[in-house]
Coordinates of C-alpha atoms in Angstrom, one line a residue:
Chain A
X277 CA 70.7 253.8 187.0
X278 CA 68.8 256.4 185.4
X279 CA 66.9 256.2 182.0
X280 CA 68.4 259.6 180.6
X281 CA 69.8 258.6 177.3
X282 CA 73.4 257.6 177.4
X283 CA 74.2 259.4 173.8
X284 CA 72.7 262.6 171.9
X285 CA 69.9 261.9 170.0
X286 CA 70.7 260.3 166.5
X287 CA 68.4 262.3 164.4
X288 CA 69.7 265.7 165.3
X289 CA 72.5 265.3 162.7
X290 CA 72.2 265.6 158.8
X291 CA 71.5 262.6 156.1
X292 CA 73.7 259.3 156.9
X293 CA 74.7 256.9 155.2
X294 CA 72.7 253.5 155.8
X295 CA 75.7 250.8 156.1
X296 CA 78.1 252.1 158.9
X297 CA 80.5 249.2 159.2
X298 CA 81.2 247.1 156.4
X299 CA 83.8 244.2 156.2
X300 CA 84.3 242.5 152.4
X301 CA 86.1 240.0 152.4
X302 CA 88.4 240.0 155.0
X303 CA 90.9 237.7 156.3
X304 CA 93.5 237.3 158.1
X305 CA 96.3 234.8 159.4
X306 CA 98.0 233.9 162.4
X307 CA 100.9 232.0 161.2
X308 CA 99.6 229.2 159.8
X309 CA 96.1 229.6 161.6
X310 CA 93.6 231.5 159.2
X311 CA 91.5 233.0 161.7
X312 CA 89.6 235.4 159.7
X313 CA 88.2 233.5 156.3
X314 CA 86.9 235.5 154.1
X315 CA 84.2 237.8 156.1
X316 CA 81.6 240.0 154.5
X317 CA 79.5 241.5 157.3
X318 CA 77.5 245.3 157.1
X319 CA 76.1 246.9 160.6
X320 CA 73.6 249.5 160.0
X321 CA 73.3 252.7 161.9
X322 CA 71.6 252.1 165.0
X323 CA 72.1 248.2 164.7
X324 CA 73.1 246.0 167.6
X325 CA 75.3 242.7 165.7
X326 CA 75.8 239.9 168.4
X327 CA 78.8 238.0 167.4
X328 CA 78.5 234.3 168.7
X329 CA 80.7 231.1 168.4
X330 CA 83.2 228.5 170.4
X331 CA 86.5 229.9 171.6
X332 CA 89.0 230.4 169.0
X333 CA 86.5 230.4 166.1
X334 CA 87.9 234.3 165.7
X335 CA 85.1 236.4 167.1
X336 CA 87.4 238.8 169.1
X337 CA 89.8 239.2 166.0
X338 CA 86.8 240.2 163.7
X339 CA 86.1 242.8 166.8
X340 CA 89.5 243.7 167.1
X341 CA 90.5 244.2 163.4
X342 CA 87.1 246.8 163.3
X343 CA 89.6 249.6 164.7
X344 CA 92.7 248.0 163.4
X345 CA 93.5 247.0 167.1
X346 CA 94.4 243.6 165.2
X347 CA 95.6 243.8 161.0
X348 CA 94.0 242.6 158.5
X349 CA 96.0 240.5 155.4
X350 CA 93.2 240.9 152.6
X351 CA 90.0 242.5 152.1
X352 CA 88.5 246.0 153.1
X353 CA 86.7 247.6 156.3
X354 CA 84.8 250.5 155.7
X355 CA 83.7 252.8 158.2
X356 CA 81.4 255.3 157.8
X357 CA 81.9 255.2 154.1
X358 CA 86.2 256.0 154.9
X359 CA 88.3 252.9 154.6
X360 CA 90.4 252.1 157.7
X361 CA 93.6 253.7 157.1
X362 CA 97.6 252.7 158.2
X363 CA 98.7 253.3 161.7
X364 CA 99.1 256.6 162.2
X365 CA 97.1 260.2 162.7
X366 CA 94.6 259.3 160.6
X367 CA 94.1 256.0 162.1
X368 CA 93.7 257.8 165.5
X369 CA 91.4 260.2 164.2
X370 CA 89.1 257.3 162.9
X371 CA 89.1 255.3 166.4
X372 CA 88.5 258.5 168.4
X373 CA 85.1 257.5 166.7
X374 CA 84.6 253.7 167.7
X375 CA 84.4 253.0 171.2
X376 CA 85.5 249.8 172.5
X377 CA 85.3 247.6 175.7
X378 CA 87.1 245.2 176.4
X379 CA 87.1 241.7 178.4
X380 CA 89.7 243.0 180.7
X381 CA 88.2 246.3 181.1
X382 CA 92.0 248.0 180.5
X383 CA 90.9 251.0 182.8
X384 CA 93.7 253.4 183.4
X385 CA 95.8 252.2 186.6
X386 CA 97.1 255.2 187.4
X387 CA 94.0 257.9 187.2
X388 CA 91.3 258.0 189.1
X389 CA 87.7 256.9 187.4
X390 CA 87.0 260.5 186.2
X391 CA 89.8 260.9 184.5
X392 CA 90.2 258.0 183.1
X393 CA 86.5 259.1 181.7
X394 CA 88.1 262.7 180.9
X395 CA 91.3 262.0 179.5
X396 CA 89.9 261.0 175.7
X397 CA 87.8 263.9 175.4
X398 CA 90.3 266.5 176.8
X399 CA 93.4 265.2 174.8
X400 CA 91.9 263.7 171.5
X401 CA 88.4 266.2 171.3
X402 CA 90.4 269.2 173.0
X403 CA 87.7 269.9 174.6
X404 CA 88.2 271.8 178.4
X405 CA 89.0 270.0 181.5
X406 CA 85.7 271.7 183.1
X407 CA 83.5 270.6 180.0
X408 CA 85.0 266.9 180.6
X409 CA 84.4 266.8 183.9
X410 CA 81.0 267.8 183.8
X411 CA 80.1 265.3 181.2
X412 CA 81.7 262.5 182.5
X413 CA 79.5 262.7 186.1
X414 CA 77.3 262.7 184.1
X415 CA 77.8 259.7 182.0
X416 CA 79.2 257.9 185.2
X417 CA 76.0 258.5 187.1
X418 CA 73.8 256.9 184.1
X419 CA 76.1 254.0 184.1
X420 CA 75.1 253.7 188.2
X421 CA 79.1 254.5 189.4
X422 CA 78.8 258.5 190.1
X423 CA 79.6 257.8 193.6
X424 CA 82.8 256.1 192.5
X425 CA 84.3 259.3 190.6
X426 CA 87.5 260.0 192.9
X427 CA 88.5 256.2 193.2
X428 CA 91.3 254.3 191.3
X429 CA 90.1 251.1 189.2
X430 CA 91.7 248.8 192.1
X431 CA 88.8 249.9 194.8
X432 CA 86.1 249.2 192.2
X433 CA 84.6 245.8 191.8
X434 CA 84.9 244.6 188.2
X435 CA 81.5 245.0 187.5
X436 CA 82.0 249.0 188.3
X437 CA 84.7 249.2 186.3
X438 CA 83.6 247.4 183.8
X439 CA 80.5 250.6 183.5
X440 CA 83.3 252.7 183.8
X441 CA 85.0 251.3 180.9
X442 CA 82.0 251.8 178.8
X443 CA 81.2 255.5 180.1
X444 CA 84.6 256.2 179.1
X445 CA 84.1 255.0 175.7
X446 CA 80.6 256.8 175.3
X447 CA 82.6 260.0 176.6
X448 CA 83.8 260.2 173.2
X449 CA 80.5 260.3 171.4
X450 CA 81.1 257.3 168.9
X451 CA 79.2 256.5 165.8
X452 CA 79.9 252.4 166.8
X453 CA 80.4 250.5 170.1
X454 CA 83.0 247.4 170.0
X455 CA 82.0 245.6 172.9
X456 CA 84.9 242.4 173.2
X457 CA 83.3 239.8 175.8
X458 CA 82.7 242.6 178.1
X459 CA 81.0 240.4 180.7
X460 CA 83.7 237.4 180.3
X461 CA 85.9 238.4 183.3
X462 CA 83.0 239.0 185.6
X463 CA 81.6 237.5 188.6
X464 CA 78.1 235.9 187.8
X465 CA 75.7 238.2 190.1
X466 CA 77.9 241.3 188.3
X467 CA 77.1 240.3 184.9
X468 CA 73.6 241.8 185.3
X469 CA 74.2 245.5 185.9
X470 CA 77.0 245.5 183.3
X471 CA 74.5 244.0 180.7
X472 CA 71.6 246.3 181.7
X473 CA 73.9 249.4 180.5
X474 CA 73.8 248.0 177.2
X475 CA 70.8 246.5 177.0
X476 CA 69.9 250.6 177.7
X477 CA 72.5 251.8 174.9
X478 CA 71.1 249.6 172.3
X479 CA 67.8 250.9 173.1
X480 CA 69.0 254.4 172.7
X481 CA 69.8 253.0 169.2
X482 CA 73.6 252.7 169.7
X483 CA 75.3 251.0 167.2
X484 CA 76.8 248.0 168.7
X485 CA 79.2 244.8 167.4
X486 CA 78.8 242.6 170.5
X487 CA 81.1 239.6 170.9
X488 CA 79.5 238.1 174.3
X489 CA 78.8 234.3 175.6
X490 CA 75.3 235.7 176.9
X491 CA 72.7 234.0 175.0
X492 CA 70.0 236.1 177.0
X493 CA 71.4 239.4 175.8
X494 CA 71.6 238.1 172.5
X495 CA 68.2 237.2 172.4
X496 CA 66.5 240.4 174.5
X497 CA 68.8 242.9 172.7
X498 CA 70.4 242.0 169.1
X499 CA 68.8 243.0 166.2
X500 CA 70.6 240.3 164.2
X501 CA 73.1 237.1 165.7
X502 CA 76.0 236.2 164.0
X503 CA 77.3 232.8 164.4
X504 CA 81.0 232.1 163.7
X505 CA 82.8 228.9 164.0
X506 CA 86.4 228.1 163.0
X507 CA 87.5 231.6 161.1
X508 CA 83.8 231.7 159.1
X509 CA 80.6 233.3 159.7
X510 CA 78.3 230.0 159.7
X511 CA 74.8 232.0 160.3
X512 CA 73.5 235.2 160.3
X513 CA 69.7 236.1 161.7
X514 CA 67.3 237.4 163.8
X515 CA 67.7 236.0 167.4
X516 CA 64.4 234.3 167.7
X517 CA 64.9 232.7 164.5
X518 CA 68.3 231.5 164.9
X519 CA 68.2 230.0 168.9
X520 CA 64.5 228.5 168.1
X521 CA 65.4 227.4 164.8
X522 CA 69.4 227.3 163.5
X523 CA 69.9 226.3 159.8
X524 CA 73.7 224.8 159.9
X525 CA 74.5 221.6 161.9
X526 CA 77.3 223.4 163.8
X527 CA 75.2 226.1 165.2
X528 CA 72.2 223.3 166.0
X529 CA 75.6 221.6 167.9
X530 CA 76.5 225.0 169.4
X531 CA 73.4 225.7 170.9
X532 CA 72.8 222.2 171.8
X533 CA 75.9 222.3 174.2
X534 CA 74.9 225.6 175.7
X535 CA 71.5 226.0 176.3
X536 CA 71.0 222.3 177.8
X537 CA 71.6 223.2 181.2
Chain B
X67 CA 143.5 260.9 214.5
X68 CA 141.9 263.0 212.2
X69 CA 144.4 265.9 212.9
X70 CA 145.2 265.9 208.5
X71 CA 141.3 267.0 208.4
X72 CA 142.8 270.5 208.1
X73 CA 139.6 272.4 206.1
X74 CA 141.9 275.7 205.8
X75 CA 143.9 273.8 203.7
X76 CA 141.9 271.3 202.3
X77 CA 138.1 272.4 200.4
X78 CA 136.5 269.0 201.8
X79 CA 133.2 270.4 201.9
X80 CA 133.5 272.5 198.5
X81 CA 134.7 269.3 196.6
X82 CA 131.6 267.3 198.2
X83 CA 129.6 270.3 196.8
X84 CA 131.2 269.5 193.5
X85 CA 130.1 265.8 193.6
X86 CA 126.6 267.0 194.2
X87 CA 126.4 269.1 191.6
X88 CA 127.8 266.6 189.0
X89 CA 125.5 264.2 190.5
X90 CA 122.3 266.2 190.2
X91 CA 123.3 267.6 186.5
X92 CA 124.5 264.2 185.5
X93 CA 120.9 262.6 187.3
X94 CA 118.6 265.2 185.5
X95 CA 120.2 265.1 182.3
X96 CA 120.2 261.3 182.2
X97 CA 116.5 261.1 183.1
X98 CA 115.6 263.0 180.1
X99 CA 117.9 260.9 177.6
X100 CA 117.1 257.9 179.2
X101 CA 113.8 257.9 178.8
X102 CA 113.5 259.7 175.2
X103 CA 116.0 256.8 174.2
X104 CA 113.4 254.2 176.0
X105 CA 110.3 255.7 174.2
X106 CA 112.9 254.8 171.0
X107 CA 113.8 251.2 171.7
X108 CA 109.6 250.6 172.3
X109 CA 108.7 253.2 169.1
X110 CA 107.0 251.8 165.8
X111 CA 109.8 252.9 163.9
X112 CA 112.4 250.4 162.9
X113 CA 115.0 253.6 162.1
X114 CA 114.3 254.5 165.9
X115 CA 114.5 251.2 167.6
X116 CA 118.0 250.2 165.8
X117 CA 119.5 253.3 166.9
X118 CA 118.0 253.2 170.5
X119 CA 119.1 249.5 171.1
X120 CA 123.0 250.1 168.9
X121 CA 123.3 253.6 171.3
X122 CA 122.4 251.5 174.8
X123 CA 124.2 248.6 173.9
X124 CA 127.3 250.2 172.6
X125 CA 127.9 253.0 175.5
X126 CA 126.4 250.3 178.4
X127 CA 129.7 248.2 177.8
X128 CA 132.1 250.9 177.4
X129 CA 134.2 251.4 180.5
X130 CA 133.1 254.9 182.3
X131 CA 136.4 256.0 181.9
X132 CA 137.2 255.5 178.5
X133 CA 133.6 257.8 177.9
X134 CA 134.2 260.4 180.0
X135 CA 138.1 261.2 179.0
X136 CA 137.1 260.0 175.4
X137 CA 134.6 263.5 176.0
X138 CA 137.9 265.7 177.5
X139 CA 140.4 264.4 175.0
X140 CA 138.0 264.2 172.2
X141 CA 135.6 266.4 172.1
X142 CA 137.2 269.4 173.8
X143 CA 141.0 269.1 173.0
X144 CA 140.6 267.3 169.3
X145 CA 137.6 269.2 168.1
X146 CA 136.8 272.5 170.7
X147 CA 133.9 271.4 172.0
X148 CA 133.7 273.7 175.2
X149 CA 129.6 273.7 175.8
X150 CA 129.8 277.2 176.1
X151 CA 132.4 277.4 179.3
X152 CA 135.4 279.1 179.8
X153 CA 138.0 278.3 182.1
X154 CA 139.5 274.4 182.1
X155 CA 137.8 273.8 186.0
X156 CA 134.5 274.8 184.0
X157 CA 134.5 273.4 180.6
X158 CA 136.1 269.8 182.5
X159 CA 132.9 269.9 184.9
X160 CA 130.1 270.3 181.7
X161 CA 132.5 267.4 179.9
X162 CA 132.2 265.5 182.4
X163 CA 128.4 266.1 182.9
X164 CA 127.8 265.3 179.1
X165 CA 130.1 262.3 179.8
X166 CA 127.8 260.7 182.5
X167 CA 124.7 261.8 180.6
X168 CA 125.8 259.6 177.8
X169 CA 126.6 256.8 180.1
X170 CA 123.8 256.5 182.7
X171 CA 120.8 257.1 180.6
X172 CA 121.8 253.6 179.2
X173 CA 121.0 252.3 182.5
X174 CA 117.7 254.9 182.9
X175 CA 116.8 253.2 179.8
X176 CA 116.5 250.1 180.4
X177 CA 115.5 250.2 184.1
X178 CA 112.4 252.5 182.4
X179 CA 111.4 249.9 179.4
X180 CA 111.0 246.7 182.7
X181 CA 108.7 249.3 183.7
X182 CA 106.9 249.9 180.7
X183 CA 106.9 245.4 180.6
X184 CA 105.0 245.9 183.6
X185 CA 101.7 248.0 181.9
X186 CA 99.9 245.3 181.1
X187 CA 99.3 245.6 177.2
X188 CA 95.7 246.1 177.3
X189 CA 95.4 249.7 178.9
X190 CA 98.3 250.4 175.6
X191 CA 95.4 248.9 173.5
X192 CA 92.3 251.1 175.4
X193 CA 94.2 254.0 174.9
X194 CA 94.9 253.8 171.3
X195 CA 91.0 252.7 171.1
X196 CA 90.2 256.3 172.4
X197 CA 92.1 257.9 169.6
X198 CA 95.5 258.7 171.3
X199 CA 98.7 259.0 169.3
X200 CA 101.6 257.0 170.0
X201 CA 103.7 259.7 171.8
X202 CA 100.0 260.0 173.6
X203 CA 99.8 256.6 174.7
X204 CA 103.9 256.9 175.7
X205 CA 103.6 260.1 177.4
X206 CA 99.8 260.0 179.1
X207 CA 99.3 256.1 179.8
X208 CA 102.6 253.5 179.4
X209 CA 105.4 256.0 181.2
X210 CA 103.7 257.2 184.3
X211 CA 102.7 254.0 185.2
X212 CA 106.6 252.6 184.4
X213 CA 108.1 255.4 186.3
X214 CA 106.3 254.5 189.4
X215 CA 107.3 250.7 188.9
X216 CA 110.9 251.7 188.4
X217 CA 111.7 254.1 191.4
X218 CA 113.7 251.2 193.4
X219 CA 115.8 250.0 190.3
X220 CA 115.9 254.4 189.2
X221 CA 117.2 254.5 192.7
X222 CA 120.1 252.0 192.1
X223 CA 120.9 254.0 189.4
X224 CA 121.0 257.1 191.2
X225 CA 123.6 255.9 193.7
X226 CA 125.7 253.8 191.1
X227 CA 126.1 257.6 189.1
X228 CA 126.8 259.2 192.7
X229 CA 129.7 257.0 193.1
X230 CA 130.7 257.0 189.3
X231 CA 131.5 260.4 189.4
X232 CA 134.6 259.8 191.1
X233 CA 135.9 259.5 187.9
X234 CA 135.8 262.9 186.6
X235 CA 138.8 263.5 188.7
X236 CA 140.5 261.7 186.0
X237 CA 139.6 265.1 183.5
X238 CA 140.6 267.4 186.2
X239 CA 137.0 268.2 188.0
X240 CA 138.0 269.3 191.8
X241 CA 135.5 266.8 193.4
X242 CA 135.6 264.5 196.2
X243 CA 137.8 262.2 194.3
X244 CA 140.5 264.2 193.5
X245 CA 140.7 266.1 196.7
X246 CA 141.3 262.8 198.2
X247 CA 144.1 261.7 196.0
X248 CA 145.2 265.3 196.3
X249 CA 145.6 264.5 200.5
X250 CA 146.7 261.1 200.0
X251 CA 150.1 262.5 198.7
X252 CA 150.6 264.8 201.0
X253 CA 149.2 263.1 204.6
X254 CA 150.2 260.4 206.2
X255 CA 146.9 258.8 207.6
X256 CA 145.8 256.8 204.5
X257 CA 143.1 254.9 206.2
X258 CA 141.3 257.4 208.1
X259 CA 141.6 259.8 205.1
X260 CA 139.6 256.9 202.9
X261 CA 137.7 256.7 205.6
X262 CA 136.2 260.1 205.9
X263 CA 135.6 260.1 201.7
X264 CA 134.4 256.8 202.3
X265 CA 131.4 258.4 205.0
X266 CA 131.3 261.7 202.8
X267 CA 129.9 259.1 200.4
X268 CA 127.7 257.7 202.6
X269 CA 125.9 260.6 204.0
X270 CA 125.0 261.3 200.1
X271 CA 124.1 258.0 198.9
X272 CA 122.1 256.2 202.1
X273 CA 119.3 258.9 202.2
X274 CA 118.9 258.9 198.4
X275 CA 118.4 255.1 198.5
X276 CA 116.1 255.5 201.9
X277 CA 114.1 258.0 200.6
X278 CA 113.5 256.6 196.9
X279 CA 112.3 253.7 198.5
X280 CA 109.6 255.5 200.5
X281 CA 108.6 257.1 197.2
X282 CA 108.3 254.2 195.5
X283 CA 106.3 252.5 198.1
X284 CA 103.7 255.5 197.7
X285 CA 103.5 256.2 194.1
X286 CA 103.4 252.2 193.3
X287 CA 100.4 251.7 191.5
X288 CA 97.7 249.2 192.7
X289 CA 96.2 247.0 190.2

């Protein structure tokens, strides 16, 4: 892996707006299962948010509703200042600018690893095939799979094509990266090169929502940790301040039952 | 034995020619509606998915007889409908084309959306994630991937519609079928006549099934 910067260089563009993701009061129901309770939650530009919590207390859903992957019953997402609109071009236009990864890494089957890298770019940017290509060597090699370009996803360990999946999502330049417990469905010694891309990304000052078990990442790379437990966010704060020192009694039991052995 | 197999007299080889060509019309044709009518019954839109699922399950349980005279008697003789052709051997052959287009892509259909069960959800989900339409997601991700999980059960398909179109002899279309009843009347050999329709049948539908299923061992996808 190389340390050339994995995006362009944030300052090049004009004046931003501060807040880049904002939820207010969201929520959301599965049934009789409120999974989403009421969530207020702003990521900055350049921010890396580490989502934390016990299965089921609605971590991927609050990822997944971002980019309307999952809908939401009440309340507002914002992105970049535009509200998330209904299913359709507009929709598609607005996701074209969140990248996501996902547990499964949901690589194409059927194309090989370049153009699964190649195929956002060339049919949602319209940019050239040639252009594509070019750029997505280039991103594969800084993820450490150039080698791989002309395999399938079957022939590539998870941990390849897990980078994969993430150089496919850079390959559309996004303002945010949704990362769903990327590392999840990995082998233990593979979890390390995955995490090492991002812990690279978010140096690079990608904006990133991370929902993730790894306490370590959380610690080395989030700006801020977000606990959530049964449909609420419990705790929100720096890493240092909430592993060495939680306020609420469920994230003090959390971290109890993780971190003892 | 096979002293009836007079081919001055009869056109065996021309009406086997005939049943090719209403088989690969009728196959191409089908492929196309088939799978715009399973891109329907998996659409967003409610309007598109009750049609899809009333027009499959309507024409699926209609005998292939009653759809393809139903396209002779009504479409042609009730209202004019000729698709462009002049002559009745002609305008019988497209009716009966249409017929088996309307009929088969049912079964296209559905063979294509147990493909499209077999994408697993998620790469639907990545795809939309990069900013890809629906017809996107359809076109570039979900149906390539079904079509190569479908070949075997397409293949099925293929030979049941090779053998359906026996029934356009009942509008009048000179193929196998009708040559066959045609000799029947007038020879006495019953049994070796069936016979050689039975092998003219054969030699179409065997290597279709042989090769389809060396296709579909090759284009399978590994996951």
């Amino acid at each position: 892996m190389s340390d050339a910067p994995l995006t362009k260089d944030p300052a090049e563009s004009a004046p931003l707006a501060e807040d880049l993701v904002v939820l207010e009061s969201v929520n959301k129901h599965f049934g009789a299962l409120h999974v989403l309770q009421d969530i207020n939650l702003t990521i900055k530009r350049g921010e890396v948010v580490v989502v934390i919590g016990p299965s089921g207390s609605g971590k991927s859903t609050l990822c997944r509703a971002i980019n309307r992957l999952e809908t939401i019953d009440g309340g507002s997402i914002t992105i970049d200042e535009k509200p998330l609109p209904e299913e359709g071009r507009e929709l598609a236009r607005l996701r074209a600018d969140v990248g996501m990864v996902f547990q499964s890494f949901n690589l194409f089957a059927h194309k090989t690893v370049l153009q699964n890298v190649t195929l956002g770019p060339v049919k949602v940017r319209g940019i050239s095939k040639e252009e594509a290509e070019t750029k997505a060597r280039a991103l594969l090699d800084r993820v450490g799979v150039g080698n791989q370009a002309d395999k399938y996803p079957a022939q590539l360990s998870g941990g390849q094509q897990q980078r994969v999946a993430i150089a496919r999502a850079l390959a559309m330049e996004p303002k945010v990266m949704l990362f769903d417990e990327p590392t999840s469905a990995l082998d233990p010694e593979m979890i390390n090169e995955v995490l090492e891309v991002m812990q690279q990304l978010a140096r690079e000052g990608m904006t990133m929502v991370v929902v993730t078990h790894e306490m370590g990442f959380a610690r080395s790379a989030a700006n801020r940790v977000v606990f959530m437990a049964d449909g609420r966010i419990v705790e929100e704060a720096e890493p240092h301040q909430f592993f060495d020192n939680p306020r609420s009694d469920r994230a003090k039991d959390f971290l109890s039952k993780i971190l003892q052995h | 034995m096979f002293d009836f197999l007079d081919l001055e007299q009869y056109d065996l080889f021309g009406a086997f020619w005939t049943t090719v060509q209403l088989t690969v019309y009728s196959a191409i044709g089908s492929l196309i509606w088939g799978t715009l009518l399973a891109a329907m019954r998996v659409s967003p839109v409610p309007i598109m998915r009750a049609f899809g699922t009333a027009y499959v399950n309507l024409l699926r349980n209609t005998p292939l007889t009653l759809v393809i005279v139903a396209c002779s008697q009504g479409l042609y003789f009730t209202m004019g409908v000729s698709m462009g052709a002049s002559g009745s051997e002609n305008i019988a052959f497209r009716l009966a084309v249409l017929g088996f287009i309307i009929y088969t892509s049912t079964f296209v259909c559905e063979a294509l959306r147990s493909g499209i069960n077999t994408v697993p959800v998620g790469q639907a989900e990545a795809a939309r994630a990069l900013g890809l339409s629906f017809s996107q997601v359809l076109r570039l991700v979900v149906l390539p991937q079904a079509f190569r999980a479908v070949v075997a059960p397409l293949a099925n398909v293929l030979i049941a519609l090779t053998k359906n179109t026996t029934v356009a002899a009942t509008i009048g279309v000179a193929e196998a079928a009708l040559l066959m009843r045609d000799m029947i009347e007038r020879e006495a050999q019953l049994i070796p006549i069936a016979a050689v329709f039975a092998f003219g049948f054969i030699v179409l539908t065997l290597p279709t099934g042989l090769l389809l299923g060396w296709v579909s061992k090759r284009v399978a996808v590994k996951r």
